[in-house]
Every structure is written in structure tokens, then in C-alpha cells.
Amino acid sequence: GDPDAGLMFVGEGPGRNEDEQGRPFVGRAGDLLSKMIVAMGLSREQVYIANIVKCRPPQNRTPTPHEVDACSDYLRRQIMIIQPKAIVALGAPATKFLLDSSQSIGALRGSWHKYEGLLPNGPAIDVMPTFHPAYLLRQYTTDNRKKVWSDLQQAMARLED
Ligand code: URA
């Protein structure tokens, strides 16, 4: 993505397609994410897309706390370099890591939170949690789509501040 991006997306980890291509979000969930980005009036080249873990967990299982820990310095440095205006956290593992919270994604999505994990005096970065595109594909209801679109609209408004 763009190293000067105002908006960063953080997902969970590579799936099979991502692992093969060495790029994030290039499978079905990636296609939906691309559509979401275009609907926001942006292109993939204008945002920065990262994942919590950098290797594919076996059978696509949720990364273990140890695996998240092993990759966290890399992600922290990505965030430090990009210093986006806002991060959209895609799904529960990204939200849990960025907000250090065990509250459910349903409870956290839809409002702004802060990522405080940069250097001790570094800036806190605004985080908007939303449902992961893979979850949305599984539960493609009008209600879920409205919720995600409303979260993304808040992120768009923050970019324009
Ligand atoms: N899901 C993710 O969380 N990240 C990817 O890169 C692809 C699918």
C-alpha cells in the first residue's frame, strides 16, 4: 500500500491465496475488501493493508496469542511508519490486538477507539472496528452490510477532518 496512506486496514492473517501470492487480501474476502474501498471513493493503491500475523496459520485457524505476539513488532513498525489518520480493524483478532480488549466485535464496532501501542510518547491512532469481510461473506445480511457501511462512512468522515 501507500506509505503515506491516511487510512490503514488491519486484517487477521494470510489465507491460502495470500500465502501463495505474498500479498494481503487477494482471495474472496480481498475482493469484497476492494469493493468496500472503491465504495469509499478510494483505491487499494491509496490505502495501506496489513495483517496481524504474517504467516498462514494451519487450516486457516485463528492465530494463537503466541503467534500474534511473534508478529506484533512487525505490525507495530508498519503502523509507526505509516502513521495513518485512522485504522479500520477488520474482525475480532485485529480489534483485540489493537485495542487490547476482550469485548466482542459486536460491542466495539461502530464507534471510535484508540490504538495506544506506539512509542510511549507516540500518537494514539483512531481505530474503527468492523466485521471482517470473510465474516460478511458468510453472513451477508442487509443488517450486517448496513453496519459495515456505516463504520466505513465514519472512517471516510475522519479522513476528511
Ligand atoms: N483475511 C485476512 O484477515 N487477511 C488476509 O490477508 C486475507 C484474508
Coordinates of N, CA and C and ligand atoms in Angstrom, one line a residue:
G1 N 0.8 -1.2 0.0 CA 0.0 0.0 0.0 C 0.8 1.3 0.0
D2 N 0.1 2.4 0.1 CA 0.8 3.7 0.0 C 1.4 4.0 1.4
P3 N 2.7 4.3 1.4 CA 3.4 4.6 2.7 C 2.9 5.9 3.3
D4 N 2.2 6.7 2.5 CA 1.7 8.0 3.1 C 0.1 7.9 3.2
A5 N -0.4 6.7 3.3 CA -1.8 6.5 3.3 C -2.4 7.1 4.6
G6 N -3.6 7.7 4.4 CA -4.3 8.2 5.6 C -5.1 7.1 6.3
L7 N -5.4 6.1 5.5 CA -6.2 5.0 6.1 C -5.5 3.7 5.9
M8 N -5.6 3.0 7.1 CA -4.9 1.6 7.1 C -6.0 0.6 7.5
F9 N -6.0 -0.5 6.8 CA -6.8 -1.7 7.2 C -5.9 -2.7 7.8
V10 N -6.4 -3.3 8.9 CA -5.6 -4.4 9.5 C -6.6 -5.6 9.6
G11 N -6.1 -6.7 9.0 CA -6.9 -8.0 9.0 C -6.3 -9.0 9.9
E12 N -6.6 -10.2 9.7 CA -6.1 -11.3 10.6 C -4.8 -11.9 10.2
G13 N -4.8 -12.5 9.0 CA -3.6 -13.2 8.6 C -3.8 -13.7 7.2
P14 N -2.8 -14.1 6.5 CA -2.9 -14.6 5.1 C -3.7 -15.9 5.1
G15 N -4.6 -16.0 4.1 CA -5.2 -17.3 3.8 C -4.4 -18.0 2.7
R16 N -5.0 -19.0 2.1 CA -4.2 -19.8 1.0 C -3.8 -18.9 -0.1
N17 N -4.7 -18.1 -0.7 CA -4.3 -17.3 -1.8 C -3.3 -16.2 -1.5
E18 N -3.4 -15.6 -0.3 CA -2.5 -14.6 0.1 C -1.1 -15.2 0.4
D19 N -1.1 -16.5 0.9 CA 0.1 -17.2 1.2 C 0.9 -17.5 -0.2
E20 N 0.1 -17.9 -1.2 CA 0.7 -18.2 -2.5 C 1.2 -17.0 -3.1
Q21 N 0.5 -15.8 -3.0 CA 0.9 -14.6 -3.8 C 1.8 -13.7 -3.0
G22 N 1.8 -13.9 -1.7 CA 2.6 -13.0 -0.8 C 2.0 -11.6 -0.7
R23 N 0.7 -11.5 -0.9 CA 0.0 -10.2 -0.8 C -1.2 -10.4 0.1
P24 N -1.6 -9.3 0.8 CA -2.7 -9.4 1.7 C -4.0 -9.3 0.9
F25 N -5.1 -10.0 1.4 CA -6.4 -9.8 0.9 C -6.5 -9.9 -0.7
V26 N -6.1 -11.0 -1.2 CA -6.3 -11.2 -2.7 C -7.3 -12.3 -3.0
G27 N -7.9 -13.0 -2.0 CA -8.9 -14.0 -2.3 C -10.3 -13.4 -2.3
R28 N -11.3 -14.2 -1.9 CA -12.7 -13.8 -2.0 C -12.9 -12.6 -1.0
A29 N -12.4 -12.8 0.2 CA -12.5 -11.7 1.2 C -11.8 -10.4 0.7
G30 N -10.7 -10.6 0.0 CA -10.0 -9.5 -0.6 C -10.8 -8.8 -1.6
D31 N -11.5 -9.6 -2.5 CA -12.3 -8.9 -3.5 C -13.4 -8.1 -2.9
L32 N -14.0 -8.6 -1.8 CA -15.0 -7.8 -1.1 C -14.4 -6.5 -0.5
L33 N -13.2 -6.7 0.1 CA -12.5 -5.5 0.7 C -12.2 -4.5 -0.4
S34 N -11.8 -4.9 -1.5 CA -11.5 -4.0 -2.6 C -12.8 -3.2 -3.0
K35 N -13.9 -3.9 -3.0 CA -15.2 -3.3 -3.4 C -15.5 -2.2 -2.3
M36 N -15.3 -2.6 -1.1 CA -15.6 -1.7 0.0 C -14.7 -0.4 -0.1
I37 N -13.4 -0.6 -0.5 CA -12.5 0.5 -0.6 C -13.0 1.4 -1.7
V38 N -13.4 0.8 -2.9 CA -13.8 1.6 -4.0 C -15.1 2.4 -3.6
A39 N -16.0 1.7 -2.9 CA -17.3 2.4 -2.4 C -16.9 3.6 -1.6
M40 N -15.8 3.5 -0.9 CA -15.4 4.7 -0.1 C -14.8 5.8 -0.9
G41 N -14.7 5.6 -2.2 CA -14.1 6.6 -3.1 C -12.6 6.6 -3.2
L42 N -12.0 5.4 -2.7 CA -10.6 5.3 -2.7 C -10.2 4.1 -3.6
S43 N -8.9 3.9 -3.8 CA -8.4 2.7 -4.5 C -7.5 1.9 -3.5
R44 N -7.2 0.7 -3.8 CA -6.3 -0.1 -3.0 C -4.9 0.6 -2.9
E45 N -4.5 1.3 -4.0 CA -3.2 1.9 -4.0 C -3.1 3.1 -3.1
Q46 N -4.3 3.6 -2.7 CA -4.3 4.8 -1.8 C -4.4 4.5 -0.3
V47 N -4.6 3.2 0.0 CA -4.7 2.8 1.4 C -3.5 1.9 1.7
Y48 N -3.4 1.5 3.0 CA -2.4 0.5 3.3 C -3.1 -0.7 4.0
I49 N -2.7 -1.9 3.5 CA -3.4 -3.1 4.0 C -2.4 -4.0 4.7
A50 N -2.7 -4.3 6.0 CA -1.7 -5.2 6.7 C -2.5 -6.3 7.4
N51 N -1.8 -7.2 8.0 CA -2.4 -8.3 8.8 C -1.7 -8.3 10.1
I52 N -2.5 -8.9 11.1 CA -1.9 -9.2 12.4 C -0.7 -10.2 12.3
V53 N -1.0 -11.3 11.8 CA 0.1 -12.3 11.6 C 0.5 -12.4 10.2
K54 N 1.8 -12.7 10.0 CA 2.4 -12.6 8.6 C 2.5 -13.9 7.9
C55 N 2.2 -15.0 8.6 CA 2.2 -16.4 8.0 C 0.9 -17.0 8.2
R56 N 0.5 -17.9 7.3 CA -0.8 -18.5 7.3 C -0.9 -19.6 8.4
P57 N -1.8 -19.4 9.4 CA -2.0 -20.4 10.4 C -2.5 -21.7 9.8
P58 N -2.0 -22.9 10.2 CA -2.5 -24.1 9.6 C -4.0 -24.2 9.6
Q59 N -4.6 -24.7 8.5 CA -6.0 -24.8 8.3 C -6.8 -23.5 8.5
N60 N -6.1 -22.4 8.3 CA -6.7 -21.1 8.5 C -7.3 -20.9 9.9
R61 N -6.8 -21.6 10.9 CA -7.3 -21.3 12.2 C -7.0 -19.9 12.7
T62 N -7.7 -19.5 13.7 CA -7.4 -18.2 14.3 C -6.0 -18.2 14.9
P63 N -5.2 -17.2 14.7 CA -3.8 -17.2 15.2 C -3.8 -17.3 16.8
T64 N -2.8 -18.1 17.3 CA -2.7 -18.2 18.7 C -2.1 -16.9 19.3
P65 N -2.3 -16.7 20.6 CA -1.7 -15.5 21.2 C -0.2 -15.5 21.0
H66 N 0.5 -16.6 21.0 CA 1.9 -16.7 20.8 C 2.3 -16.2 19.4
E67 N 1.5 -16.6 18.4 CA 1.7 -16.2 17.0 C 1.5 -14.7 16.8
V68 N 0.5 -14.2 17.5 CA 0.2 -12.8 17.4 C 1.4 -12.0 18.0
D69 N 1.9 -12.5 19.1 CA 3.0 -11.9 19.8 C 4.2 -11.9 19.0
A70 N 4.4 -13.0 18.3 CA 5.7 -13.1 17.4 C 5.7 -12.1 16.3
C71 N 4.5 -11.7 15.8 CA 4.4 -10.8 14.6 C 4.1 -9.4 15.0
S72 N 3.9 -9.1 16.3 CA 3.3 -7.8 16.7 C 4.3 -6.7 16.5
D73 N 5.6 -7.0 16.6 CA 6.6 -5.9 16.4 C 6.6 -5.4 15.0
Y74 N 6.4 -6.4 14.1 CA 6.4 -6.0 12.7 C 5.2 -5.1 12.4
L75 N 4.1 -5.5 12.9 CA 2.8 -4.7 12.6 C 3.0 -3.3 13.3
R76 N 3.5 -3.3 14.5 CA 3.7 -2.0 15.2 C 4.6 -1.1 14.4
R77 N 5.6 -1.6 13.8 CA 6.5 -0.8 13.0 C 5.8 -0.3 11.7
Q78 N 5.0 -1.2 11.1 CA 4.2 -0.8 10.0 C 3.4 0.4 10.3
I79 N 2.7 0.3 11.5 CA 1.8 1.4 11.9 C 2.6 2.7 12.2
M80 N 3.8 2.5 12.8 CA 4.6 3.6 13.1 C 5.1 4.3 11.9
I81 N 5.4 3.6 10.8 CA 5.9 4.2 9.6 C 4.8 4.9 8.8
I82 N 3.6 4.2 8.8 CA 2.5 4.8 8.0 C 1.9 6.0 8.8
Q83 N 1.8 5.8 10.1 CA 1.1 6.8 10.9 C -0.2 7.3 10.3
P84 N -1.1 6.3 10.0 CA -2.4 6.7 9.4 C -3.2 7.6 10.3
K85 N -4.2 8.3 9.7 CA -5.1 9.1 10.4 C -6.1 8.2 11.1
A86 N -6.4 7.1 10.5 CA -7.4 6.1 11.1 C -7.0 4.7 10.6
I87 N -7.3 3.8 11.5 CA -7.2 2.3 11.2 C -8.6 1.7 11.2
V88 N -8.9 0.9 10.2 CA -10.1 0.1 10.3 C -9.7 -1.3 10.6
A89 N -10.1 -1.8 11.8 CA -9.7 -3.1 12.3 C -10.7 -4.1 11.8
L90 N -10.3 -5.1 11.0 CA -11.2 -6.0 10.3 C -11.3 -7.3 11.2
G91 N -12.4 -7.4 11.9 CA -12.6 -8.6 12.7 C -12.1 -8.6 14.1
A92 N -12.4 -9.7 14.8 CA -12.1 -9.8 16.2 C -10.6 -9.9 16.5
P93 N -9.7 -10.7 15.8 CA -8.3 -10.7 16.3 C -7.6 -9.3 16.1
A94 N -7.9 -8.6 15.0 CA -7.3 -7.3 14.8 C -7.8 -6.3 15.8
T95 N -9.1 -6.4 16.1 CA -9.6 -5.5 17.1 C -9.1 -5.8 18.5
K96 N -9.0 -7.0 18.8 CA -8.5 -7.4 20.2 C -7.0 -7.0 20.3
F97 N -6.2 -7.2 19.3 CA -4.8 -6.8 19.3 C -4.7 -5.2 19.4
L98 N -5.4 -4.5 18.6 CA -5.2 -3.1 18.5 C -5.7 -2.4 19.8
L99 N -6.8 -2.9 20.3 CA -7.4 -2.2 21.4 C -7.1 -2.9 22.8
D100 N -6.4 -4.0 22.7 CA -6.1 -4.7 23.9 C -7.4 -5.0 24.7
S101 N -8.4 -5.4 24.0 CA -9.7 -5.5 24.7 C -10.3 -6.9 24.4
S102 N -11.0 -7.4 25.4 CA -11.6 -8.8 25.1 C -13.1 -8.6 24.9
Q103 N -13.6 -7.4 24.7 CA -15.0 -7.2 24.4 C -15.3 -7.7 23.0
S104 N -16.5 -8.0 22.7 CA -16.8 -8.6 21.4 C -16.8 -7.5 20.3
I105 N -16.6 -8.0 19.1 CA -16.6 -7.1 17.9 C -18.0 -6.4 17.8
G106 N -19.0 -7.1 18.1 CA -20.4 -6.5 18.1 C -20.5 -5.4 19.0
A107 N -19.8 -5.4 20.1 CA -19.9 -4.3 21.1 C -19.0 -3.2 20.8
L108 N -17.9 -3.5 20.1 CA -16.9 -2.4 19.9 C -17.1 -1.7 18.5
R109 N -17.6 -2.4 17.6 CA -17.7 -1.8 16.2 C -18.7 -0.6 16.3
G110 N -18.5 0.3 15.3 CA -19.5 1.4 15.2 C -19.0 2.7 16.0
S111 N -18.0 2.5 16.8 CA -17.5 3.8 17.5 C -16.0 3.8 17.5
W112 N -15.5 5.0 17.7 CA -14.0 5.2 17.6 C -13.4 4.7 18.9
H113 N -12.2 4.1 18.8 CA -11.3 3.7 19.9 C -9.9 4.2 19.5
K114 N -9.0 3.9 20.5 CA -7.6 4.4 20.2 C -6.6 3.2 20.3
Y115 N -5.7 3.2 19.3 CA -4.5 2.3 19.4 C -3.4 3.1 20.1
E116 N -3.0 2.6 21.3 CA -2.0 3.3 22.1 C -0.7 2.6 22.1
G117 N -0.5 1.7 21.1 CA 0.7 0.8 21.2 C 1.9 1.3 20.6
L118 N 2.0 2.6 20.1 CA 3.3 3.0 19.5 C 4.2 3.4 20.6
L119 N 5.3 4.2 20.3 CA 6.2 4.6 21.3 C 5.5 5.2 22.5
P120 N 6.2 5.2 23.7 CA 5.5 5.8 24.9 C 4.9 7.2 24.7
N121 N 5.6 8.0 23.9 CA 5.1 9.4 23.7 C 4.5 9.5 22.3
G122 N 4.4 8.4 21.6 CA 3.8 8.4 20.2 C 2.4 8.7 20.2
P123 N 1.9 9.1 19.0 CA 0.5 9.5 19.0 C -0.4 8.3 19.1
A124 N -1.6 8.4 19.7 CA -2.6 7.4 19.7 C -3.3 7.5 18.3
I125 N -3.7 6.4 17.8 CA -4.3 6.4 16.4 C -5.8 5.9 16.5
D126 N -6.6 6.6 15.9 CA -8.1 6.3 15.9 C -8.3 4.9 15.2
V127 N -9.1 4.1 15.9 CA -9.4 2.8 15.3 C -10.9 2.6 15.3
M128 N -11.4 2.2 14.1 CA -12.8 1.8 13.9 C -12.9 0.3 13.7
P129 N -13.4 -0.4 14.6 CA -13.5 -1.8 14.4 C -14.8 -2.1 13.5
T130 N -14.6 -3.1 12.7 CA -15.8 -3.5 11.9 C -15.7 -5.0 11.6
F131 N -16.8 -5.6 11.1 CA -16.8 -7.0 10.8 C -15.7 -7.3 9.7
H132 N -15.1 -8.5 9.8 CA -14.2 -9.0 8.8 C -14.9 -9.3 7.5
P133 N -14.4 -8.9 6.3 CA -15.1 -9.3 5.1 C -15.4 -10.8 4.9
A134 N -14.6 -11.6 5.5 CA -14.9 -13.1 5.4 C -16.1 -13.4 6.2
Y135 N -16.3 -12.8 7.3 CA -17.5 -13.0 8.1 C -18.7 -12.4 7.4
L136 N -18.5 -11.3 6.8 CA -19.6 -10.6 6.0 C -20.1 -11.5 4.8
L137 N -19.1 -12.2 4.2 CA -19.4 -13.1 3.1 C -20.3 -14.3 3.6
R138 N -19.9 -14.7 4.8 CA -20.7 -15.9 5.4 C -22.1 -15.4 5.9
Q139 N -22.1 -14.2 6.4 CA -23.4 -13.7 7.0 C -23.8 -12.4 6.2
Y140 N -24.1 -12.6 4.9 CA -24.3 -11.5 4.0 C -25.7 -10.9 4.2
T141 N -26.0 -10.4 5.3 CA -27.4 -9.9 5.6 C -27.4 -8.4 5.4
T142 N -28.6 -7.9 5.1 CA -28.8 -6.4 5.0 C -28.3 -5.7 6.2
D143 N -28.6 -6.3 7.4 CA -28.2 -5.6 8.6 C -26.7 -5.6 8.8
N144 N -26.0 -6.7 8.5 CA -24.5 -6.6 8.6 C -23.9 -5.7 7.6
R145 N -24.4 -5.7 6.4 CA -23.9 -4.8 5.3 C -24.1 -3.4 5.7
K146 N -25.3 -3.0 6.3 CA -25.5 -1.7 6.7 C -24.5 -1.3 7.8
K147 N -24.3 -2.2 8.7 CA -23.4 -1.9 9.9 C -22.0 -1.6 9.3
V148 N -21.5 -2.4 8.4 CA -20.1 -2.2 7.9 C -20.1 -0.9 7.1
W149 N -21.1 -0.7 6.3 CA -21.1 0.6 5.5 C -21.1 1.8 6.4
S150 N -21.8 1.7 7.5 CA -21.9 2.8 8.5 C -20.5 3.0 9.1
D151 N -19.8 1.9 9.5 CA -18.5 2.0 10.0 C -17.5 2.7 9.0
L152 N -17.6 2.2 7.8 CA -16.7 2.8 6.8 C -17.0 4.3 6.5
Q153 N -18.3 4.6 6.6 CA -18.6 6.1 6.4 C -18.0 6.9 7.5
Q154 N -18.0 6.4 8.7 CA -17.3 7.1 9.8 C -15.8 7.3 9.5
A155 N -15.2 6.2 8.9 CA -13.8 6.3 8.6 C -13.5 7.3 7.5
M156 N -14.5 7.4 6.5 CA -14.3 8.4 5.4 C -14.4 9.8 6.0
A157 N -15.4 10.0 6.9 CA -15.5 11.3 7.5 C -14.3 11.7 8.3
R158 N -13.6 10.7 9.0 CA -12.4 11.0 9.7 C -11.3 11.4 8.8
L159 N -11.2 10.8 7.6 CA -10.2 11.1 6.7 C -10.3 12.6 6.2
E160 N -11.6 13.0 6.1 CA -11.8 14.4 5.6 C -11.7 15.5 6.6
D161 N -11.6 15.1 7.9 CA -11.5 16.1 9.0 C -10.3 17.0 8.8
Ligands
URA1 N1 -8.1 -12.5 5.7 C1 -7.3 -11.7 6.4 O1 -7.5 -11.4 7.5 N2 -6.2 -11.3 5.8 C2 -5.9 -11.5 4.5 O2 -4.9 -11.1 4.1 C3 -6.8 -12.3 3.8 C4 -7.9 -12.8 4.4

